[in-house]
């Protein structure tokens, strides 16, 4: 079995090793999850919500332990870990607990006149075993949000964390707070190889968060089995700043949006467009505030920016910035490592980047932003939409009508107005992308329903009545159907009288036996 070293991402010392899962372990995980699903299937949403409350309480009680583990494996700053990993999950769990019963309740649906006397309903049912594959940047948040959603909807889960940040045992520990969910969440460790074997077990759905590169591979493997796939992929998020903003606040939002989690966030700000008339003062203030940011990990909550978790990601960041520099872009802050021996990349601001540079055309996923000036609303819409990605964006202006107009024109899955990355902060809002940023939605009613399949019901009464559209077909019935259609779909004042007469005639004709 192939051992994988899990490292302290700052000191690079090995914390522990995980093994690539064997074929047997993969099969066993699915067997257990399938058994777990049979039990969960019999539960009500209310019972599952009670179980969710226990997990939520365990997360609340253990929040500092969660932060410790996350910081160790990711190298992120302590505040980043506390707010986005622990608080973010608690907030979402509370939303789920309060809203799942309503969103998953059986629904009455409208029954049209032509089906008079019948009733229509929709049930929102679980899918089965959902396979969740996660990345390393928010290893606790992304795991728990997707797992809790799947469970609330009545699915059991096989979960594969990133091999870079497996948080070994932590998810299992939190789930053990609820006996109901014990068999229903099976964590399987390993790399993409293990993930491929898991897909071969034919889960009912694959919920994937990660890079577009891997998303394409998963989609193609899943196509062989016609497994539905949800893809939450990367971004190149734009921030659009009009001339009427408060510069200090907008600069503070810009820096946080670009540098939070050291920029290793799918929705971090990567491209900033500022109206020409305030461009110079905006850039000056941005540089000034950027210079004050504190880089550290293993801190007591007083560092702004942590380390870069994955060494290959650090290579991508360095390569993109170095290429931009040599192609003529102007690096006005950062642009290098804090030191040679630690994975801290200085917060970086780049001017004069062009779309042929990877720093503008590809996801950077680091503490790096590009900035440029724009002159008109339409020009900034066109320029910022000119990307393969479409995850989220922010628009900043006192003129809310204009901000709304721009928000509608942006080809993205979410827009924060006069704030940044805040759509994600509201668990009631759906989260997901367009274009190469993926498809499907997590969170909100749409995200929860995404873990279900609807079952349509039409209930008729038990009687001797033969339906008009059943056999036998006769010429008489055909004429009556024509009159009925004319009455039902045509126009005119006599419509309802005609409808009643032709309906009654059709009904009576339909009760006559053949011959
Ligand atoms: P990645 O695609 O390299 O890996 C993600 C997961 O996929 C890991 O668990 C990995 O082991 C697994 N994997 C690798 N090869 C696989 C294969 N062939 N089949 C199945 N699974 C395979 O991504 P990453 O580097 O871990 O994460 C960073 C990326 O995730 C960035 O692009 C970021 O934008 C994106 N992301 C998106 C969101 C979102 O919600 N849209 C959130 C966080 C991160």
XYZ file of C-alpha atoms and ligand atoms in Angstrom:
559
model
C 0.000 0.000 0.000
C 1.262 3.394 -0.960
C 1.979 5.580 2.129
C 1.305 9.302 1.783
C 3.009 11.714 4.181
C 0.758 14.429 5.585
C 2.936 17.405 6.337
C 2.869 20.448 8.520
C 2.601 22.833 5.621
C 4.846 25.452 7.258
C 7.676 23.398 8.801
C 7.256 20.583 6.259
C 7.770 17.972 9.010
C 5.684 14.811 8.539
C 2.713 14.842 10.906
C 1.505 11.321 10.094
C 1.015 9.046 7.132
C -2.112 7.837 5.420
C -2.300 4.893 3.059
C -3.855 4.795 -0.353
C -7.041 2.789 0.282
C -7.111 -0.803 -0.940
C -9.793 -2.203 -3.235
C -11.235 -4.002 -0.215
C -11.452 -0.792 1.841
C -13.158 0.991 -1.027
C -15.732 -1.790 -1.389
C -16.280 -1.984 2.344
C -16.915 1.749 2.571
C -19.665 1.450 -0.018
C -21.141 -1.650 1.591
C -21.369 0.113 4.948
C -22.735 3.269 3.353
C -25.369 1.251 1.484
C -26.453 -0.428 4.722
C -26.468 2.950 6.429
C -28.685 4.299 3.672
C -31.241 1.533 4.209
C -31.567 2.692 7.832
C -31.537 6.377 7.040
C -34.221 5.876 4.401
C -36.669 4.954 7.137
C -36.095 8.157 9.113
C -38.058 11.384 8.949
C -36.399 14.747 8.269
C -37.200 15.649 11.866
C -35.218 12.679 13.164
C -32.289 13.556 10.940
C -32.405 17.148 12.108
C -32.193 15.933 15.717
C -29.080 13.955 14.751
C -27.645 17.014 12.969
C -28.036 19.014 16.173
C -25.744 16.569 17.984
C -23.055 16.930 15.311
C -23.464 20.704 15.360
C -22.976 20.721 19.149
C -19.871 18.555 18.841
C -18.417 21.018 16.330
C -19.230 23.923 18.636
C -17.627 22.217 21.669
C -14.536 21.199 19.689
C -14.035 24.367 17.664
C -10.556 25.127 19.034
C -9.440 21.542 18.378
C -10.756 21.848 14.828
C -8.846 25.103 14.376
C -5.653 23.478 15.754
C -5.854 20.575 13.308
C -6.745 22.743 10.324
C -3.931 25.226 11.048
C -1.404 22.413 11.374
C -2.235 20.824 8.027
C -3.037 23.932 5.989
C -0.733 26.570 7.499
C -3.552 29.111 7.424
C -3.770 31.912 9.966
C -5.714 31.063 13.118
C -8.437 33.657 12.489
C -8.949 32.383 8.934
C -9.404 28.881 10.371
C -11.753 29.940 13.173
C -14.015 32.115 11.044
C -14.214 30.233 7.783
C -13.859 26.654 8.964
C -15.512 26.489 12.415
C -17.927 29.434 12.353
C -18.851 28.906 8.707
C -19.892 25.302 9.399
C -21.826 26.190 12.574
C -23.707 28.902 10.726
C -24.589 26.529 7.901
C -25.581 23.722 10.293
C -27.975 26.071 12.100
C -29.540 27.101 8.804
C -29.935 23.464 7.789
C -31.483 22.532 11.134
C -33.976 25.388 10.887
C -34.851 24.993 7.203
C -34.458 21.370 6.108
C -37.913 20.248 7.360
C -39.624 22.958 5.318
C -37.513 22.524 2.160
C -37.760 18.729 2.140
C -41.449 18.547 3.079
C -43.866 16.890 0.676
C -45.303 19.504 -1.670
C -48.761 19.926 -3.095
C -48.681 20.708 -6.805
C -51.328 22.344 -8.956
C -53.650 19.948 -10.792
C -55.037 21.351 -14.059
C -58.723 21.481 -14.981
C -58.402 18.671 -17.482
C -57.461 16.389 -14.558
C -60.331 17.527 -12.378
C -60.921 15.415 -9.259
C -57.326 14.254 -8.919
C -54.544 15.446 -6.583
C -50.864 16.109 -7.348
C -47.896 15.958 -4.990
C -44.098 16.034 -5.062
C -41.871 14.074 -2.665
C -38.207 15.047 -2.249
C -36.400 11.765 -1.758
C -32.825 10.833 -0.996
C -30.551 9.670 -3.803
C -28.659 6.864 -2.058
C -24.912 6.875 -1.404
C -23.370 10.216 -2.346
C -19.638 10.330 -3.048
C -18.083 13.595 -1.868
C -14.569 14.466 -3.056
C -12.961 17.520 -1.467
C -9.951 19.826 -1.939
C -7.383 21.046 0.587
C -8.149 24.755 0.908
C -11.084 24.564 3.364
C -10.720 20.946 4.468
C -13.213 21.101 7.342
C -15.762 23.546 5.939
C -16.184 21.965 2.511
C -16.287 18.460 4.014
C -18.882 19.259 6.650
C -21.132 21.497 4.544
C -21.488 18.885 1.828
C -21.730 15.920 4.236
C -24.369 17.580 6.446
C -26.422 18.553 3.390
C -26.350 15.002 2.044
C -27.350 13.562 5.421
C -30.162 16.051 6.001
C -31.659 14.949 2.684
C -31.443 11.307 3.825
C -28.395 10.123 1.859
C -25.453 8.257 3.241
C -21.976 9.412 2.303
C -18.605 8.157 1.206
C -16.186 11.005 1.709
C -12.691 11.356 0.275
C -10.707 14.267 1.663
C -7.695 15.723 -0.088
C -4.554 13.692 0.528
C -2.820 16.997 1.372
C -5.131 17.845 4.287
C -6.977 14.669 5.304
C -7.568 15.863 8.919
C -7.330 12.182 9.772
C -10.080 11.063 12.125
C -11.601 14.510 12.668
C -14.705 14.107 10.492
C -15.311 10.636 11.974
C -14.986 12.089 15.485
C -17.539 14.828 14.830
C -19.967 12.401 13.201
C -19.697 9.971 16.103
C -21.724 12.464 18.153
C -24.783 11.061 16.431
C -25.441 7.285 16.521
C -27.830 7.657 13.576
C -25.070 8.897 11.277
C -22.312 6.520 12.422
C -22.706 4.076 9.532
C -23.729 6.785 7.152
C -20.456 8.670 6.778
C -17.527 6.611 5.568
C -14.247 8.446 5.162
C -11.846 6.902 2.666
C -8.297 8.228 2.473
C -6.041 8.402 -0.551
C -5.211 10.288 -3.716
C -7.043 10.616 -7.010
C -6.414 6.891 -7.561
C -8.611 6.046 -4.594
C -11.200 8.558 -5.820
C -11.316 6.795 -9.193
C -11.926 3.450 -7.488
C -14.697 5.037 -5.455
C -16.391 6.291 -8.620
C -16.261 2.720 -9.974
C -18.479 1.726 -7.044
C -21.268 3.681 -8.761
C -22.443 6.165 -6.164
C -25.863 7.713 -6.723
C -24.229 11.125 -7.145
C -20.741 12.635 -7.120
C -20.332 15.948 -5.385
C -16.926 17.289 -6.342
C -15.115 20.405 -5.195
C -11.705 21.043 -6.719
C -9.938 22.090 -9.885
C -11.456 22.224 -13.367
C -8.693 19.837 -14.453
C -9.880 17.096 -12.094
C -13.541 17.994 -12.628
C -13.231 17.082 -16.312
C -11.681 13.694 -15.463
C -14.465 12.932 -12.983
C -17.175 13.906 -15.441
C -15.685 11.643 -18.067
C -15.370 8.648 -15.691
C -18.886 9.220 -14.347
C -20.277 9.333 -17.892
C -19.562 5.597 -18.249
C -22.062 4.882 -15.489
C -24.367 7.868 -16.088
C -23.729 9.082 -12.540
C -24.938 12.664 -11.982
C -22.045 14.944 -11.060
C -21.973 18.317 -9.373
C -18.823 20.334 -9.986
C -17.713 23.182 -7.734
C -14.541 24.367 -9.467
C -12.100 27.257 -9.571
C -12.602 30.959 -10.201
C -10.998 34.172 -11.389
C -13.262 36.516 -9.506
C -13.562 40.134 -10.457
C -14.103 43.164 -8.230
C -15.554 46.208 -9.986
C -15.143 49.559 -8.245
C -17.042 52.647 -9.440
C -16.027 56.243 -8.786
C -18.563 56.949 -5.995
C -17.235 54.543 -3.348
C -15.691 55.151 0.050
C -12.087 54.407 -0.877
C -10.886 53.331 2.573
C -13.619 50.759 3.091
C -13.397 49.477 -0.464
C -9.626 49.068 -0.227
C -10.060 47.154 3.059
C -12.627 44.892 1.369
C -10.365 44.418 -1.633
C -7.369 43.367 0.448
C -9.361 40.946 2.563
C -11.156 39.523 -0.469
C -7.891 38.913 -2.309
C -5.707 37.763 0.580
C -8.022 35.824 2.908
C -6.820 32.250 3.321
C -3.686 33.507 1.520
C -5.816 33.788 -1.626
C -6.424 30.027 -1.623
C -10.123 30.453 -1.920
C -12.107 29.663 -5.033
C -13.930 32.987 -4.669
C -11.008 35.171 -3.662
C -10.675 38.418 -5.604
C -8.125 37.926 -8.384
C -8.979 40.778 -10.772
C -9.717 44.321 -9.630
C -11.150 46.938 -12.011
C -11.275 50.506 -10.696
C -12.876 53.516 -12.383
C -10.231 55.688 -13.986
C -11.220 58.795 -12.005
C -10.252 57.207 -8.635
C -7.663 54.733 -9.872
C -4.558 56.548 -8.566
C -5.777 57.260 -5.002
C -7.235 53.729 -4.831
C -3.938 52.119 -5.817
C -1.957 54.326 -3.405
C -4.189 53.365 -0.491
C -4.131 49.690 -1.523
C -0.318 49.669 -1.518
C -0.186 51.435 1.828
C -2.578 48.988 3.508
C -1.055 45.953 1.798
C 2.327 46.773 3.336
C 0.784 46.498 6.811
C -0.428 42.893 6.433
C 1.125 40.392 8.837
C 2.152 36.944 7.583
C 2.382 34.034 10.009
C 0.945 30.667 10.894
C 0.696 28.944 14.248
C -0.185 32.418 15.554
C -2.572 33.372 18.365
C -5.075 34.965 16.060
C -2.949 38.020 15.303
C -1.666 37.128 11.837
C -3.548 38.245 8.727
C -2.166 35.842 6.165
C -0.999 32.259 6.576
C 1.098 30.003 4.387
C 0.530 28.371 1.033
C -0.707 24.869 1.825
C 0.438 22.869 -1.194
C 3.948 23.090 -2.612
C 2.689 22.651 -6.189
C 0.340 25.606 -5.641
C 3.266 27.745 -4.519
C 5.031 26.813 -7.770
C 1.976 27.926 -9.787
C 1.816 31.272 -7.955
C 5.533 31.952 -8.396
C 5.466 30.944 -12.042
C 2.473 33.136 -12.891
C 3.929 36.209 -11.163
C 7.440 35.694 -12.572
C 6.060 35.222 -16.094
C 3.950 38.370 -15.747
C 7.013 40.321 -14.584
C 9.108 39.229 -17.514
C 6.267 39.923 -19.951
C 6.141 43.555 -18.806
C 3.571 43.635 -15.991
C 4.312 45.999 -13.128
C 4.504 44.346 -9.710
C 3.813 47.197 -7.298
C 3.722 45.121 -4.086
C 5.062 41.704 -3.120
C 5.917 39.455 -6.033
C 8.203 37.185 -4.014
C 8.493 34.858 -1.057
C 8.742 36.253 2.467
C 11.804 34.058 2.934
C 13.338 31.084 1.150
C 12.660 28.513 3.848
C 8.937 29.059 4.571
C 5.891 28.834 2.290
C 4.742 32.433 2.767
C 4.177 34.408 -0.406
C 4.028 38.173 0.014
C 0.673 39.803 -0.763
C 1.083 40.897 -4.337
C -0.436 43.634 -6.494
C 0.138 43.623 -10.254
C -0.598 46.412 -12.719
C -0.562 46.241 -16.517
C -1.291 42.517 -16.748
C -2.687 41.416 -20.106
C -4.954 38.502 -21.003
C -2.118 36.584 -22.641
C -0.465 36.314 -19.203
C -1.452 33.300 -17.066
C -1.855 35.610 -14.080
C -4.956 36.982 -15.838
C -6.118 34.009 -17.871
C -5.783 31.243 -15.250
C -6.712 30.816 -11.612
C -3.801 31.922 -9.391
C -5.130 30.665 -6.046
C -2.657 32.740 -4.050
C -2.330 36.173 -2.387
C -2.102 37.945 -5.731
C -4.369 40.494 -7.395
C -4.197 42.262 -10.707
C -5.545 45.790 -10.941
C -6.481 48.013 -13.866
C -8.523 51.111 -14.686
C -11.767 51.207 -16.663
C -13.649 54.063 -18.257
C -17.192 52.863 -18.871
C -19.747 50.477 -17.386
C -20.075 48.447 -20.586
C -16.310 48.237 -21.040
C -15.769 46.797 -17.551
C -18.620 44.317 -17.974
C -17.159 43.081 -21.263
C -13.587 42.996 -20.022
C -14.357 41.224 -16.769
C -16.615 38.666 -18.497
C -13.787 37.851 -20.870
C -12.634 34.794 -18.935
C -13.266 31.059 -18.937
C -14.319 31.213 -15.296
C -17.556 32.452 -13.707
C -17.710 31.793 -9.994
C -18.440 35.031 -8.120
C -17.801 38.760 -8.298
C -18.306 41.983 -6.392
C -19.588 45.369 -7.528
C -18.956 48.507 -5.503
C -20.985 51.706 -5.950
C -23.346 54.018 -4.059
C -25.654 53.832 -7.067
C -27.464 50.584 -6.286
C -29.379 50.626 -9.559
C -26.146 50.693 -11.487
C -24.620 48.007 -9.238
C -27.657 45.804 -9.827
C -27.479 46.365 -13.601
C -23.826 45.312 -13.611
C -24.515 42.336 -11.308
C -27.103 41.053 -13.792
C -24.678 41.427 -16.694
C -21.837 39.479 -15.057
C -21.508 35.832 -16.133
C -21.038 34.429 -12.635
C -22.930 32.408 -10.045
C -22.946 35.066 -7.306
C -22.408 38.789 -6.854
C -21.804 40.712 -3.622
C -22.699 44.384 -3.852
C -20.582 46.732 -1.714
C -19.056 43.742 0.018
C -16.845 40.845 -0.915
C -17.248 37.049 -0.843
C -20.348 37.650 1.230
C -22.852 35.627 -0.762
C -20.998 32.630 0.691
C -21.558 34.030 4.173
C -25.307 33.542 3.867
C -26.225 29.841 4.052
C -29.629 30.600 2.543
C -28.028 31.601 -0.776
C -27.110 29.034 -3.429
C -23.392 28.742 -4.173
C -21.901 27.588 -7.472
C -20.455 28.698 -10.745
C -20.975 29.156 -14.448
C -18.629 28.350 -17.373
C -15.444 26.517 -16.253
C -16.282 27.231 -12.623
C -18.666 24.302 -12.699
C -22.346 23.597 -12.361
C -24.845 22.678 -9.702
C -25.391 24.541 -6.466
C -24.546 23.880 -2.853
C -26.204 25.642 0.122
C -29.599 27.293 0.187
C -32.803 25.484 -0.744
C -31.373 24.693 -4.180
C -28.281 23.047 -2.685
C -30.321 20.908 -0.313
C -32.723 19.859 -3.051
C -29.653 19.034 -5.169
C -29.049 16.113 -2.807
C -32.530 14.750 -3.555
C -34.550 13.512 -6.469
C -38.141 14.504 -6.822
C -40.864 11.924 -7.081
C -44.077 13.056 -8.729
C -47.370 11.675 -7.467
C -50.822 11.895 -8.961
C -53.601 10.482 -6.832
C -56.963 9.495 -8.300
C -59.916 7.934 -6.507
C -60.742 4.248 -6.780
C -63.969 3.986 -8.828
C -65.538 2.360 -11.888
C -64.908 5.436 -14.023
C -63.008 4.914 -17.310
C -60.741 7.827 -18.328
C -61.604 9.658 -21.533
C -58.127 9.165 -23.009
C -58.152 5.392 -22.396
C -59.366 2.849 -24.998
C -61.508 2.450 -26.984
C -60.705 5.294 -29.391
C -63.798 6.108 -31.514
C -64.649 8.772 -34.124
C -67.234 10.191 -31.742
C -64.654 10.521 -28.972
C -62.260 12.138 -31.408
C -64.850 14.842 -32.280
C -65.644 15.372 -28.613
C -61.947 15.697 -27.799
C -61.617 18.339 -30.563
C -64.511 20.320 -29.062
C -63.024 19.904 -25.578
C -59.614 21.215 -26.743
C -61.323 24.174 -28.478
C -63.170 24.968 -25.272
C -60.160 24.523 -22.976
C -57.491 26.302 -25.004
C -59.513 28.592 -27.287
C -60.680 32.134 -26.585
C -64.117 33.740 -26.274
C -66.841 34.337 -23.715
C -68.600 31.014 -24.193
C -65.399 29.086 -23.486
C -66.367 27.741 -20.042
C -69.891 26.777 -21.057
C -68.471 24.870 -24.038
C -65.866 23.319 -21.754
C -68.532 22.029 -19.345
C -70.763 20.639 -22.108
C -67.995 18.930 -24.115
C -66.408 17.644 -20.895
C -69.662 16.025 -19.750
C -70.304 14.504 -23.174
C -66.776 13.137 -23.365
C -67.089 11.698 -19.889
C -70.331 9.922 -20.720
C -69.014 8.634 -24.086
C -65.965 7.223 -22.319
C -68.063 5.022 -20.038
C -69.606 3.169 -23.019
C -68.053 -0.258 -23.569
C -66.442 -1.084 -26.929
C -68.748 -2.224 -29.731
P -7.808 18.981 -7.155
O -8.749 18.964 -8.289
O -6.378 18.756 -7.430
O -8.206 17.867 -6.069
C -9.471 17.839 -5.460
C -9.782 16.415 -5.015
O -9.872 15.574 -6.156
C -8.738 15.789 -4.111
O -9.393 15.081 -3.090
C -7.997 14.845 -5.041
O -7.426 13.738 -4.404
C -9.125 14.394 -5.949
N -8.688 13.869 -7.256
C -7.515 14.064 -7.910
N -7.535 13.395 -9.097
C -8.730 12.789 -9.193
C -9.361 11.981 -10.176
N -8.747 11.660 -11.323
N -10.625 11.551 -9.951
C -11.269 11.872 -8.824
N -10.732 12.655 -7.850
C -9.479 13.093 -8.032
O -8.045 20.361 -6.412
P -7.245 20.957 -5.181
O -5.896 21.398 -5.635
O -7.332 20.020 -4.026
O -8.132 22.237 -4.816
C -7.965 23.484 -5.376
C -9.028 23.755 -6.422
O -10.328 23.610 -5.842
C -8.978 25.185 -6.941
O -9.171 25.188 -8.324
C -10.162 25.853 -6.241
O -10.657 26.981 -6.904
C -11.142 24.733 -6.200
N -12.168 24.967 -5.188
C -13.437 25.241 -5.599
C -14.415 25.522 -4.652
C -15.827 25.806 -5.057
O -16.699 25.669 -4.207
N -16.106 26.201 -6.289
C -14.091 25.524 -3.304
C -12.785 25.241 -2.937
C -11.826 24.963 -3.883
